[in-house]
Tab-separated table of C-alpha atoms in Angstrom:
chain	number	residue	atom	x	y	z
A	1	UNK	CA	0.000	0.000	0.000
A	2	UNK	CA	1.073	3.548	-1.047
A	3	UNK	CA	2.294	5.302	2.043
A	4	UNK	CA	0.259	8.881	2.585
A	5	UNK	CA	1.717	11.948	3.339
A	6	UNK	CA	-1.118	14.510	5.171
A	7	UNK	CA	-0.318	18.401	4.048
A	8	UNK	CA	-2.605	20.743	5.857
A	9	UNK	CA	-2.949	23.889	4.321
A	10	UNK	CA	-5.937	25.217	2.125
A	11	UNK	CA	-6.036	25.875	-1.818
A	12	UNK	CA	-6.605	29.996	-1.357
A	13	UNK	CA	-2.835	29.752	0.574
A	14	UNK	CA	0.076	31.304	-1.374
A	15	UNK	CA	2.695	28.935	0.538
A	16	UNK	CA	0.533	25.844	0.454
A	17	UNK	CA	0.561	25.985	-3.290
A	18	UNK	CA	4.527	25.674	-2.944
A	19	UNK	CA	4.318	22.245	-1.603
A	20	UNK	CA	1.279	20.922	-3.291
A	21	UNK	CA	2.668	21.618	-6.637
A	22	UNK	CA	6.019	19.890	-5.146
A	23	UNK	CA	3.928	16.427	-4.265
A	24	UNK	CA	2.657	16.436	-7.642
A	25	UNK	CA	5.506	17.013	-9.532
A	26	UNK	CA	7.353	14.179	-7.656
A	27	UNK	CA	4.223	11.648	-7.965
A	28	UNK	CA	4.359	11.969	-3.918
A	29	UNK	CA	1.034	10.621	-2.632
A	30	UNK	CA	-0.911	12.622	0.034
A	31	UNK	CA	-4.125	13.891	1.328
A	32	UNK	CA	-4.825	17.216	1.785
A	33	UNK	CA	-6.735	18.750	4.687
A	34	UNK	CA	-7.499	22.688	5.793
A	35	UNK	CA	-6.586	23.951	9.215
A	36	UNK	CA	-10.023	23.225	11.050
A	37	UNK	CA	-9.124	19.512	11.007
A	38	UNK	CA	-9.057	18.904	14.438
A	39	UNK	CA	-5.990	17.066	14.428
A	40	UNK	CA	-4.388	20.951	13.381
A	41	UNK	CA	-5.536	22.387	16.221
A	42	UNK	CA	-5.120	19.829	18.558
A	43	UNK	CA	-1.412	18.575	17.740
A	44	UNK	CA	-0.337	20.325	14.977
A	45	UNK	CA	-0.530	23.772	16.445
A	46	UNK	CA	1.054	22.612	19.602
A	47	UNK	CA	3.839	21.062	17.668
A	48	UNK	CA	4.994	24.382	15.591
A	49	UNK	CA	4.452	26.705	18.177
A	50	UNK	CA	2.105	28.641	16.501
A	51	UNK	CA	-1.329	28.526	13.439
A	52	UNK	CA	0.518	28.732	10.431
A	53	UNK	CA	0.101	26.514	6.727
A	54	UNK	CA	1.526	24.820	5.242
A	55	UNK	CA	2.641	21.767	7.499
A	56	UNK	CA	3.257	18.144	6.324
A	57	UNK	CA	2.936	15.067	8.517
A	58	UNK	CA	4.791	12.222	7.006
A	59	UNK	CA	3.427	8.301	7.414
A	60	UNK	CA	5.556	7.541	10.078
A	61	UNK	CA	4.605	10.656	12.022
A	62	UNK	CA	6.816	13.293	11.670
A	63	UNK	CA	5.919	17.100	11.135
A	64	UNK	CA	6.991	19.746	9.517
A	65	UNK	CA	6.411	22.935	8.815
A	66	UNK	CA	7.362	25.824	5.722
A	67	UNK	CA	7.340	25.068	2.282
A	68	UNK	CA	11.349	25.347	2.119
A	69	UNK	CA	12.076	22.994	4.747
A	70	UNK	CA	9.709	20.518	3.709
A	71	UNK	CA	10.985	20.690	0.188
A	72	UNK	CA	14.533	20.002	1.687
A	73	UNK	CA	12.831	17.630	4.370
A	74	UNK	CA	11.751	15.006	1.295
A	75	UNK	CA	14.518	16.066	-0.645
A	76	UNK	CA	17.159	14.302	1.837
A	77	UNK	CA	14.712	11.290	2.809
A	78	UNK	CA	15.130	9.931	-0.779
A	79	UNK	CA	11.576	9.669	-1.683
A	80	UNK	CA	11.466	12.273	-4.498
A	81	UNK	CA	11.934	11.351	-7.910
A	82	UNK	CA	14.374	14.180	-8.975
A	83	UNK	CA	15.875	17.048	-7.117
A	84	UNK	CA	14.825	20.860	-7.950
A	85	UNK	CA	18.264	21.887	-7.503
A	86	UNK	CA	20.897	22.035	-10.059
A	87	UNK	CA	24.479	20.717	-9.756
A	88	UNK	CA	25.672	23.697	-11.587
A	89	UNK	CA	26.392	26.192	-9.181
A	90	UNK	CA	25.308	29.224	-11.139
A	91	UNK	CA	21.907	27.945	-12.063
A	92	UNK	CA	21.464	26.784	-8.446
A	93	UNK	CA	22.336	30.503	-7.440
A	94	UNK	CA	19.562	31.565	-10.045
A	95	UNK	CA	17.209	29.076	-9.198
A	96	UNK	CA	17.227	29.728	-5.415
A	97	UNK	CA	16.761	33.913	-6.238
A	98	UNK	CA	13.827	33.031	-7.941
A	99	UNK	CA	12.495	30.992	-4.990
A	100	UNK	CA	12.890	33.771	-2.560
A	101	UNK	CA	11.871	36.226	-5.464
A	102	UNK	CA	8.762	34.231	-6.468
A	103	UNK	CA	7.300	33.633	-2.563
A	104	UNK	CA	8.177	37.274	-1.269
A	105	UNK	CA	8.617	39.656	-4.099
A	106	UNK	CA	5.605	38.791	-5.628
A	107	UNK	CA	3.537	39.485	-2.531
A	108	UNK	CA	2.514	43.020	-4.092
A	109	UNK	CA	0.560	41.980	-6.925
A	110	UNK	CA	-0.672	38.422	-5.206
A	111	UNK	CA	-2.251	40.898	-2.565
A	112	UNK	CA	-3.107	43.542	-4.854
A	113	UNK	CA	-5.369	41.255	-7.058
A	114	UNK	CA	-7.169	39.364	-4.081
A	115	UNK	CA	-8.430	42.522	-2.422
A	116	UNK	CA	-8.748	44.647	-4.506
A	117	UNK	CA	-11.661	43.317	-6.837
A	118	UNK	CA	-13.972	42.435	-4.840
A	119	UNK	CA	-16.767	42.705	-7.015
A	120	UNK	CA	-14.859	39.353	-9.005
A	121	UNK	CA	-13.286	37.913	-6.307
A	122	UNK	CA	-15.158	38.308	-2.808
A	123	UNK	CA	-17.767	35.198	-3.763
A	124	UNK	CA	-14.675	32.950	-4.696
A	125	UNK	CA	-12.311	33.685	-2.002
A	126	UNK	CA	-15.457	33.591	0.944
A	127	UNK	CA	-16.270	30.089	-0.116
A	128	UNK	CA	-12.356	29.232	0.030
A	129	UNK	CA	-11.586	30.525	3.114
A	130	UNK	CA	-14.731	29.024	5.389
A	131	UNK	CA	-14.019	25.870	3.526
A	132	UNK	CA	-10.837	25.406	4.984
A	133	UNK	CA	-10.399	27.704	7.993
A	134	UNK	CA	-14.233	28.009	9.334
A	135	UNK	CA	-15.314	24.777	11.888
A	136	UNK	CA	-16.719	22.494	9.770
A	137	UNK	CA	-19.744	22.338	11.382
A	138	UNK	CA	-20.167	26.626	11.176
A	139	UNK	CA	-23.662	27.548	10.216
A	140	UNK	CA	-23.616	29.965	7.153
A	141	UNK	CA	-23.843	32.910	9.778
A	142	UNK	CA	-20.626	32.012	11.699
A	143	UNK	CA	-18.729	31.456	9.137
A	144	UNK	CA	-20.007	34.964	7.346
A	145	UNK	CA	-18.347	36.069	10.672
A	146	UNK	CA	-15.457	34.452	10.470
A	147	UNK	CA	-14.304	35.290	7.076
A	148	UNK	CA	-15.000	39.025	8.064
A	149	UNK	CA	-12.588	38.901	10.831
A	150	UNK	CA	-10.028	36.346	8.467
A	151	UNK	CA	-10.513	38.926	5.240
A	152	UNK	CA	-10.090	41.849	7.386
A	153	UNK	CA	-6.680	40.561	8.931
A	154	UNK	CA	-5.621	39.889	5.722
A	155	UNK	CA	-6.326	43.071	3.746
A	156	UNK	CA	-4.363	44.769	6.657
A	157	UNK	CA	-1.397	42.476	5.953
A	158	UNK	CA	-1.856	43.873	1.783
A	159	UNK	CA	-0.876	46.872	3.212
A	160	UNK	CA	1.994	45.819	5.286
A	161	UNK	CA	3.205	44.604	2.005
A	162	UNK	CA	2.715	47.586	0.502
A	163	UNK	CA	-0.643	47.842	-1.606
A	164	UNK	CA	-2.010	51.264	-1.377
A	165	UNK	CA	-4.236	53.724	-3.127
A	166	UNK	CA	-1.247	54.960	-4.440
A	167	UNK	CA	0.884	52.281	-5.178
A	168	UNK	CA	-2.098	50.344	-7.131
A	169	UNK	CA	-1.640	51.344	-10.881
A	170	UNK	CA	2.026	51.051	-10.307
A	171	UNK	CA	1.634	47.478	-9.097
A	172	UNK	CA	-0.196	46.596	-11.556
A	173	UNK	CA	1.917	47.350	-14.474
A	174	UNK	CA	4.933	45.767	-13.188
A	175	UNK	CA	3.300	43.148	-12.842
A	176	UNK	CA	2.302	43.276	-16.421
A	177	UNK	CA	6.118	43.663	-17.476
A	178	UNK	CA	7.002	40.780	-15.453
A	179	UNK	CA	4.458	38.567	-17.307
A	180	UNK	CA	5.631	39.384	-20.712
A	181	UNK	CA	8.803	38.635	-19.927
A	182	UNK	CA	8.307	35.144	-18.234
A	183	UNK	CA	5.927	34.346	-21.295
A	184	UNK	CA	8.741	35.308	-23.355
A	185	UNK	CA	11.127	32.842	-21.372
A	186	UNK	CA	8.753	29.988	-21.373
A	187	UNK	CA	8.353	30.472	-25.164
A	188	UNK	CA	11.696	28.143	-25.361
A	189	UNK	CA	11.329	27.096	-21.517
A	190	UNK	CA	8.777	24.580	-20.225
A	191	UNK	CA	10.252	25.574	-17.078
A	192	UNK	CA	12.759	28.435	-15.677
A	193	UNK	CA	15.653	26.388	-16.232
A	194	UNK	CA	14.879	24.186	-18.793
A	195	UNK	CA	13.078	20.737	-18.946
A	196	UNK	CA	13.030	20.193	-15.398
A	197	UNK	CA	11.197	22.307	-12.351
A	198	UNK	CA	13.701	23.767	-10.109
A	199	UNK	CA	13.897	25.172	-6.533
A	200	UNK	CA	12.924	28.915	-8.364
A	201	UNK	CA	9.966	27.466	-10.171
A	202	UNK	CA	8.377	26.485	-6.789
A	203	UNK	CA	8.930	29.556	-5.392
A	204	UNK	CA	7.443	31.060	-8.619
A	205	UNK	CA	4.142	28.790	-8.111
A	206	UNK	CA	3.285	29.952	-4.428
A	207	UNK	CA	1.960	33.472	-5.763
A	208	UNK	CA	1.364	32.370	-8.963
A	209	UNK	CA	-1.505	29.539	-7.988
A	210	UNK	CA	-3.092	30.518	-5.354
A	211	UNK	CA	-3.711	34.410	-5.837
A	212	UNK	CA	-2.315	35.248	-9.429
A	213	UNK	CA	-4.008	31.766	-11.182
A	214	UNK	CA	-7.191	30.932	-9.037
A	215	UNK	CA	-8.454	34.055	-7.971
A	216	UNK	CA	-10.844	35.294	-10.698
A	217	UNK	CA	-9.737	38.623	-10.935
A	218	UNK	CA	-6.309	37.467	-11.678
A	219	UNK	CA	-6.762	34.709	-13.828
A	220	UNK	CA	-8.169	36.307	-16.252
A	221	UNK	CA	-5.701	38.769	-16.540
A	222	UNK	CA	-3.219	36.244	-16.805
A	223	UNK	CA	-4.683	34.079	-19.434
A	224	UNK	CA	-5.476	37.641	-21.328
A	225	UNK	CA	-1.924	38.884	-20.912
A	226	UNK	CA	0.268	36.140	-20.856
A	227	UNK	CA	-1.361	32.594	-21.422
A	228	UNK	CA	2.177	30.637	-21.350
A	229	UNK	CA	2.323	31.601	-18.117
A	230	UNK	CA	-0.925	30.146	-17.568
A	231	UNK	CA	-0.085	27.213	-19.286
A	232	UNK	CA	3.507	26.919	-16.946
A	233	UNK	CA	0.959	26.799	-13.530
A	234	UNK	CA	-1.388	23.912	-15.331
A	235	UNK	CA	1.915	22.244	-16.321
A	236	UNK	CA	3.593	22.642	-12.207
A	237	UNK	CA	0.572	21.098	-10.903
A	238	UNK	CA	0.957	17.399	-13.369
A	239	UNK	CA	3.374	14.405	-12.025
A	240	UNK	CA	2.974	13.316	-15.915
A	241	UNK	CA	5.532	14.949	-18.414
A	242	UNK	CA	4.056	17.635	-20.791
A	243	UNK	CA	5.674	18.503	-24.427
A	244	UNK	CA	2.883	19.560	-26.226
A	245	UNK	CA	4.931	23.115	-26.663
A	246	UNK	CA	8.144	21.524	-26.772
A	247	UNK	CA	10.825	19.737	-27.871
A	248	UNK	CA	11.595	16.464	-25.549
A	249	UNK	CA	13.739	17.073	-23.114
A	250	UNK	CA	14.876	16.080	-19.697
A	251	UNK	CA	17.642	18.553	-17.884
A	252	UNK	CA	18.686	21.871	-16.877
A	253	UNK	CA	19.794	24.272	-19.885
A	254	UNK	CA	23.356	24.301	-20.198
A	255	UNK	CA	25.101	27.183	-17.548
A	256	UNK	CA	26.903	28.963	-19.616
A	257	UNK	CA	25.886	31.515	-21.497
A	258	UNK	CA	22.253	31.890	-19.444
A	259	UNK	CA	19.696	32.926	-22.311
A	260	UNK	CA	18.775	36.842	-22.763
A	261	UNK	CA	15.165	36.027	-21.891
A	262	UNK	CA	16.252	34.660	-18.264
A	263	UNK	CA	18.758	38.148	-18.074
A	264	UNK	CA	15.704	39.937	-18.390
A	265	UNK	CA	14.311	38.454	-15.645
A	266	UNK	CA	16.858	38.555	-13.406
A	267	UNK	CA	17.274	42.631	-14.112
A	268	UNK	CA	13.424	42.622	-13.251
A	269	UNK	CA	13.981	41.111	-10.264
A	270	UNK	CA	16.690	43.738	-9.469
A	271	UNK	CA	14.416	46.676	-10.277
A	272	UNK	CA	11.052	45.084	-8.387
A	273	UNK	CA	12.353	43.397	-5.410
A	274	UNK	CA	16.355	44.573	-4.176
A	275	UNK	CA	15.264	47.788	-3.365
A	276	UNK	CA	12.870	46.578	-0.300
A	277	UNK	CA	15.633	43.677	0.197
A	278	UNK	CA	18.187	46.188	0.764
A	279	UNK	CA	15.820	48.597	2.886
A	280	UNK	CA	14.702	45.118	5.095
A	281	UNK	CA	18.370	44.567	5.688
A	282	UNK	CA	19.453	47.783	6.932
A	283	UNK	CA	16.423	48.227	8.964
A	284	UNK	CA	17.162	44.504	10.644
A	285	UNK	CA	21.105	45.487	11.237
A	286	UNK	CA	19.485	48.369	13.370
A	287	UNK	CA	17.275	46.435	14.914
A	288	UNK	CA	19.562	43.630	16.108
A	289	UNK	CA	22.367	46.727	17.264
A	290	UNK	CA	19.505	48.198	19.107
A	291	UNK	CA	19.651	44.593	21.403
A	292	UNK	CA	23.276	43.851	21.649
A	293	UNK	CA	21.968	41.176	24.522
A	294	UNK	CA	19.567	39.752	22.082
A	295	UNK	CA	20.187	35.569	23.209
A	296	UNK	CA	20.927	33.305	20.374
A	297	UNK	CA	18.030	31.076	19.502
A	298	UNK	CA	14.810	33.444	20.075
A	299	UNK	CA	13.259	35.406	17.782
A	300	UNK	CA	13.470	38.703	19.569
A	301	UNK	CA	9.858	38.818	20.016
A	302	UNK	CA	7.315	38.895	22.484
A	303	UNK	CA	5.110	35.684	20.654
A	304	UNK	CA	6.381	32.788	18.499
A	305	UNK	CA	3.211	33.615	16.459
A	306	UNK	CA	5.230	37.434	15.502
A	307	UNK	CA	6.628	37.179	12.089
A	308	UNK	CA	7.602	40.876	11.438
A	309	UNK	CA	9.896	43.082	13.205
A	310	UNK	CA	8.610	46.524	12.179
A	311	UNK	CA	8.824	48.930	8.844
A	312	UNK	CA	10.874	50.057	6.739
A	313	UNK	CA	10.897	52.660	3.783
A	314	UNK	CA	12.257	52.658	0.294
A	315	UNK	CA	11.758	53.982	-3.330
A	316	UNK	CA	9.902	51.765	-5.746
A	317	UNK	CA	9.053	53.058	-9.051
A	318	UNK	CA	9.075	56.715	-8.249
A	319	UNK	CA	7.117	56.258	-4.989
A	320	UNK	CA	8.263	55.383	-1.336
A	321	UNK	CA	6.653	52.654	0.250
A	322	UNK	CA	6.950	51.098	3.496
A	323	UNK	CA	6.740	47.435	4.166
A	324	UNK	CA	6.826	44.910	6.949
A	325	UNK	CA	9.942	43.311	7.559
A	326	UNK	CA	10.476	39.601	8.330
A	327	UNK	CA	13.216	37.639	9.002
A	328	UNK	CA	11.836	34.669	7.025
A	329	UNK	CA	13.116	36.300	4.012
A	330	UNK	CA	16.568	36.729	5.195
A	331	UNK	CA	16.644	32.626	5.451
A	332	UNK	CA	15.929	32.651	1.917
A	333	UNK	CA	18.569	35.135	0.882
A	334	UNK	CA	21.378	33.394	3.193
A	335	UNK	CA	20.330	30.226	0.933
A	336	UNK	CA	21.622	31.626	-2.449
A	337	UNK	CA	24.647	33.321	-0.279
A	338	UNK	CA	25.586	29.952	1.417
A	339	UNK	CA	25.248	28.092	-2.239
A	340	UNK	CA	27.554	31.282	-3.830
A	341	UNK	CA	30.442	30.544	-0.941
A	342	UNK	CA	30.182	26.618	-1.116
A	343	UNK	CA	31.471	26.960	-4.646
A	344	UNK	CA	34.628	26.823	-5.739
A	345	UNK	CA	36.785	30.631	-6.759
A	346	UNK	CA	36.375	29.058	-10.357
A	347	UNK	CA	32.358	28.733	-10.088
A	348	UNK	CA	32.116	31.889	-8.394
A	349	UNK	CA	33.503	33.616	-10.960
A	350	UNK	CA	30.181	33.529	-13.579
A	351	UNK	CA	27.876	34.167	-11.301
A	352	UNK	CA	29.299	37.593	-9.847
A	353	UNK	CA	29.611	37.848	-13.448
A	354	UNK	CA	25.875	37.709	-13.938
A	355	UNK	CA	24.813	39.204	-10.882
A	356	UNK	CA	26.767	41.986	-11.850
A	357	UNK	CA	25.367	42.578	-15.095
A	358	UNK	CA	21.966	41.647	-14.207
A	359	UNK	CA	21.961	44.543	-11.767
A	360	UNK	CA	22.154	41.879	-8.404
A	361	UNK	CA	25.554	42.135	-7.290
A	362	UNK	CA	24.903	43.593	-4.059
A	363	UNK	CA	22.808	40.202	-3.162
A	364	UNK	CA	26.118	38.704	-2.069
A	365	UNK	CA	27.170	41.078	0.293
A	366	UNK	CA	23.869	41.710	2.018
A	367	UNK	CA	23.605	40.213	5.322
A	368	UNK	CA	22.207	40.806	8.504
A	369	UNK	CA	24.840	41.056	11.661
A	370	UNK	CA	23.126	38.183	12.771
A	371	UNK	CA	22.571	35.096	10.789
A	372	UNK	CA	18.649	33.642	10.272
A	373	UNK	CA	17.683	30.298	11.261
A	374	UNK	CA	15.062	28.183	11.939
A	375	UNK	CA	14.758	26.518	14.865
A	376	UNK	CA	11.636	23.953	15.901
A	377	UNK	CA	9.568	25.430	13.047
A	378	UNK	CA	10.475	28.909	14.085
A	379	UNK	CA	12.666	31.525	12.432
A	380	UNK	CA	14.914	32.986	15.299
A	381	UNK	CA	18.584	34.641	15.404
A	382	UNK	CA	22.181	33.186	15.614
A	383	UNK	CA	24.880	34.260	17.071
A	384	UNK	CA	26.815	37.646	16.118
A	385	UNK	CA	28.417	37.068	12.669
A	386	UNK	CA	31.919	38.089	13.013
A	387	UNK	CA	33.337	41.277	11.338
C-alpha cells in the first residue's frame, strides 16, 4: 500500500501551493486537509508553536512545517523522484533567487489582485476561506463572521506589504512587465531552467496559484496577458511529463551563457524586489544593534506567532513605500549566499559575473549582523556574525 503523506494547508494559501505543486511534480502521494481539522488544532498547532500553513505530517509521524524545509525535508529522505536543484552552481544561485523572489517579491501583486476586486473575487475567495479555515460544522452565519474577521486581517497584511491607493496602478503594471517577460522565457522554456522544475519554479508557483491563477480577478488577466504563463501553472501542478509546446527534453539548460530572456528576468527582479531587500536589511542590522543582549536562539519577540519586526521605507518606481519586515526572508537570501560561498573561486567567478550585469551584485554582500535560522519550526537569530 502507497504510504500517505497529510499536508494541511488550504487551496486559497500562497505557501501551500509551494508544496502541493512539489507532491505532484514528484508523484508523492498525500491527502490534503485545511486547518479546522481537528488534528491541526489539537497537535499540529502545539507542535509548531504557533497557526501557520503549510505543514506536512509524514506516514511515520513526523511534522513539519514551511514550504522550504519541507521541500529540503523530502529532498534528503530519498523519496522524491528528482531534485529541484541544479548541480551547476550558477543555475542553483539563479534558481534559489527566484524561490525567494517568487514567494516574497511577488507578494505586491498576489495581494493587490485578491483585495482589490472584490466585485470578481469576494464570492470565490469567501467560499475558500470558510471551507478550509471556518469549523466544519459553522452555520452559514458564523462562518459569514469568520471570514469578516479572516478577510479583514488579511487586507491589513496587503498593506503591510505595501498595496495602497497609491501604489495600485504602479503594481499593476509591473506586474504586467514581469508577465511578458516570463511568457517570453517559457516560449523556449517549459520551465525556468529548462526541462526540469527547479527550486525557483516552486517559489514562482506559491503566488502564482493561489492568488495570481485561481483568484478570478487574476486569472483572467493572466490568461489575457500572458497565457504561457498560464499554461507553466497547469503544467507545475501534473506528475505526468508535458511537451505539447516543446521539444523532448529532460535537464537543466546548459550554464553557460544563461539565455537573454532569463537576463531579463533577473534585471526585473533587481528593479522590483532589491530595493525593499536592501531597505529590510538595513532596517534589521538596526534592529539587532539596538539589542546587543539579544540571546541566540529566540526570535526577539514577544510571541512565536510574531513574524515581522517593524517597517521600513524605500523607493519603488518613483514612490516610497513602506513594508513589513520579516526575518523569514533573510533565510531565503542566506540560501543563495551559502550556495555562492560553497562553490569553488572558479564557479564563483560567472555568477558575480551575472549578478553583476543583471543589476544583483549587491545580493552577495547583504547580510544581517546576525545570521537567520530556523529553529523547531520557528525563524529565530544566531549568534553575532563576526566582522
Amino acid at each position: 500500500m502507497t504510504e500517505i503523506y497529510k499536508l494541511y494547508g488550504m487551496p486559497a494559501s500562497l505557501y501551500t501551493g509551494k508544496v502541493r505543486s512539489y507532491f505532484r511534480k514528484q508523484g508523492i502521494a498525500f491527502t490534503e486537509y485545511g486547518a479546522n481539522h481537528p488534528d491541526f488544532m489539537t497537535r499540529i498547532v502545539p507542535t509548531v508553536g504557533r497557526f501557520i500553513i503549510p505543514v506536512i505530517e509524514t506516514p511515520e509521524g513526523t511534522i513539519v512545517q514551511d514550504g522550504t524545509d519541507i521541500i529540503d525535508f523530502l529532498e534528503e529522505g530519498g523519496v522524491s523522484r528528482f531534485s529541484v536543484y541544479p548541480e551547476s552552481p550558477l543555475l542553483k544561485v539563479v534558481s534559489l533567487l527566484f524561490e525567494l523572489f517568487g514567494g516574497e517579491g511577488l507578494l505586491r501583486p498576489a495581494m493587490h489582485y485578491r483585495w482589490n476586486f472584490d466585485e470578481l473575487n469576494l464570492d470565490f475567495i469567501r467560499n475558500e476561506f470558510i471551507a478550509a479555515l471556518a469549523p466544519i460544522n459553522a452555520t452559514k452565519e458564523q462562518g459569514n463572521a469568520f471570514f469578516d474577521r479572516a478577510s479583514g486581517r488579511m487586507r491589513n497584511a496587503a498593506s503591510g506589504f505595501g498595496v495602497t491607493e497609491e501604489s495600485a496602478p504602479i503594481i499593476e503594471s509591473s506586474y504586467s512587465e514581469f508577465l511578458l517577460l516570463f511568457a517570453e522565457h517559457l516560449e523556449d522554456n517549459p520551465y525556468l531552467l529548462g526541462g526540469q522544475p527547479t527550486i525557483g519554479d516552486f517559489g514562482l508557483i506559491s503566488s502564482l496559484f493561489a492568488h495570481l491563477n485561481r483568484d478570478p480577478a487574476a486569472t483572467l488577466f493572466m490568461r489575457r496577458t500572458a497565457p504561457v504563463v498560464a499554461r507553466w501553472v497547469e503544467r507545475m501542478h501534473g506528475a505526468e511529463s508535458n511537451w505539447v509546446e516543446y521539444p523532448e527534453d529532460t535537464g537543466f539548460q546548459s550554464q553557460s551563457p544563461p539565455q537573454e530572456s532569463l537576463k531579463k528576468l533577473m534585471c526585473y527582479v533587481a528593479e522590483e524586489y532589491l530595493p525593499e531587500l536592501e531597505a529590510h536589511v538595513k532596517f534589521a542590522n538596526e534592529w539587532l544593534d539596538a539589542r546587543p543582549d539579544l540571546e541566540a536562539g529566540t526570535s526577539g519577540m514577544d510571541s512565536p506567532a510574531m513574524r515581522t519586526i517593524g517597517s521600513a521605507e524605500f523607493a519603488w518606481r518613483g514612490i516610497t513605500l513602506s513594508t513589513l519586515v520579516m526575518p523569514y526572508r533573510f533565510y531565503l537570501l542566506q540560501r543563495i549566499q551559502d550556495s555562492f560561498e560553497g562553490a569553488s573561486a572558479h564557479e564563483q567567478a560567472p555568477i558575480v559575473a551575472l549578478l553583476e550585469e543583471t543589476g544583483l551584485g549587491s545580493l552577495l554582500s547583504l547580510k544581517t549582523h546576525r545570521r537567520v535560522e530556523r529553529k523547531n519550526h520557528q525563524e529565530v537569530w544566531g549568534a553575532l556574525r563576526k566582522p
